[in-house]
Coordinates of C-alpha atoms in Angstrom, one line a residue:
P1 CA 0.0 0.0 0.0
G2 CA 1.0 3.6 -0.6
Q3 CA 2.0 6.0 2.2
A4 CA -0.6 8.2 3.9
H5 CA -0.9 11.8 2.7
V6 CA 0.7 14.2 5.3
V7 CA -1.4 17.3 5.5
T8 CA 0.8 20.4 5.5
T9 CA -2.1 22.7 6.5
K10 CA -4.2 22.7 9.7
I11 CA -7.2 20.3 9.2
G12 CA -10.2 22.5 8.2
D13 CA -8.1 25.5 7.3
L14 CA -9.1 25.6 3.7
N15 CA -8.1 29.2 3.0
C16 CA -4.6 28.8 4.6
D17 CA -4.8 31.7 7.0
D18 CA -3.8 29.4 10.0
A19 CA -7.3 29.6 11.5
V20 CA -10.4 27.5 11.2
N21 CA -13.4 29.8 11.0
V22 CA -16.3 30.9 8.8
F23 CA -13.8 32.1 6.2
D24 CA -13.1 28.5 5.5
I25 CA -16.7 27.6 4.5
D26 CA -16.6 28.6 0.9
P27 CA -13.1 27.1 0.2
F28 CA -14.3 23.9 2.0
V29 CA -17.4 23.7 -0.3
L30 CA -15.2 24.3 -3.3
A31 CA -12.7 21.6 -2.3
L32 CA -15.7 19.2 -1.8
T33 CA -17.3 19.9 -5.1
D34 CA -14.4 21.0 -7.5
A35 CA -11.0 19.8 -6.5
A36 CA -9.4 21.4 -9.6
G37 CA -11.1 24.7 -9.0
Y38 CA -10.0 24.6 -5.3
A39 CA -6.4 23.9 -6.4
A40 CA -6.5 26.8 -8.9
Q41 CA -8.0 29.3 -6.4
F42 CA -5.8 28.2 -3.4
P43 CA -2.6 26.9 -5.0
S44 CA -0.5 27.1 -1.8
C45 CA -3.1 25.2 0.3
D46 CA -3.3 21.5 0.9
Y47 CA -6.6 20.1 -0.5
M48 CA -6.5 17.3 2.0
A49 CA -7.1 19.8 4.8
A50 CA -10.7 19.3 3.7
D51 CA -10.5 15.6 4.9
T52 CA -11.8 16.6 8.3
N53 CA -12.7 13.0 9.3
Q54 CA -9.2 12.0 8.2
D55 CA -10.2 8.8 6.3
G56 CA -8.1 9.7 3.3
D57 CA -10.9 11.0 1.1
V58 CA -12.5 14.4 0.7
N59 CA -16.2 13.7 0.4
V60 CA -19.6 14.4 2.0
F61 CA -18.5 12.5 5.2
D62 CA -16.3 15.4 6.0
I63 CA -19.1 17.9 6.3
D64 CA -20.2 17.1 9.9
P65 CA -16.6 17.0 11.2
F66 CA -15.9 20.3 9.5
V67 CA -19.0 21.9 11.1
A68 CA -17.8 20.5 14.5
L69 CA -14.4 22.2 13.9
L70 CA -16.2 25.5 13.2
T71 CA -18.5 25.3 16.2
G72 CA -16.0 23.8 18.7
N73 CA -18.1 20.7 19.2

């Protein structure tokens, strides 16, 4: 098997400002729905920061953990 991807950005910090907050919502949705568009708009950010449940995939199962990061729950 291949090696796990090491996330170089804080999990949930999709705009790469070193904070997880409401400003990450739009980039998170973009990463979830258009990986290429996310990479184009945020070239220095790590797409896998959207993998908030840390299962190795960015998909709808990351939504609830992302909301939990935003709300502190």
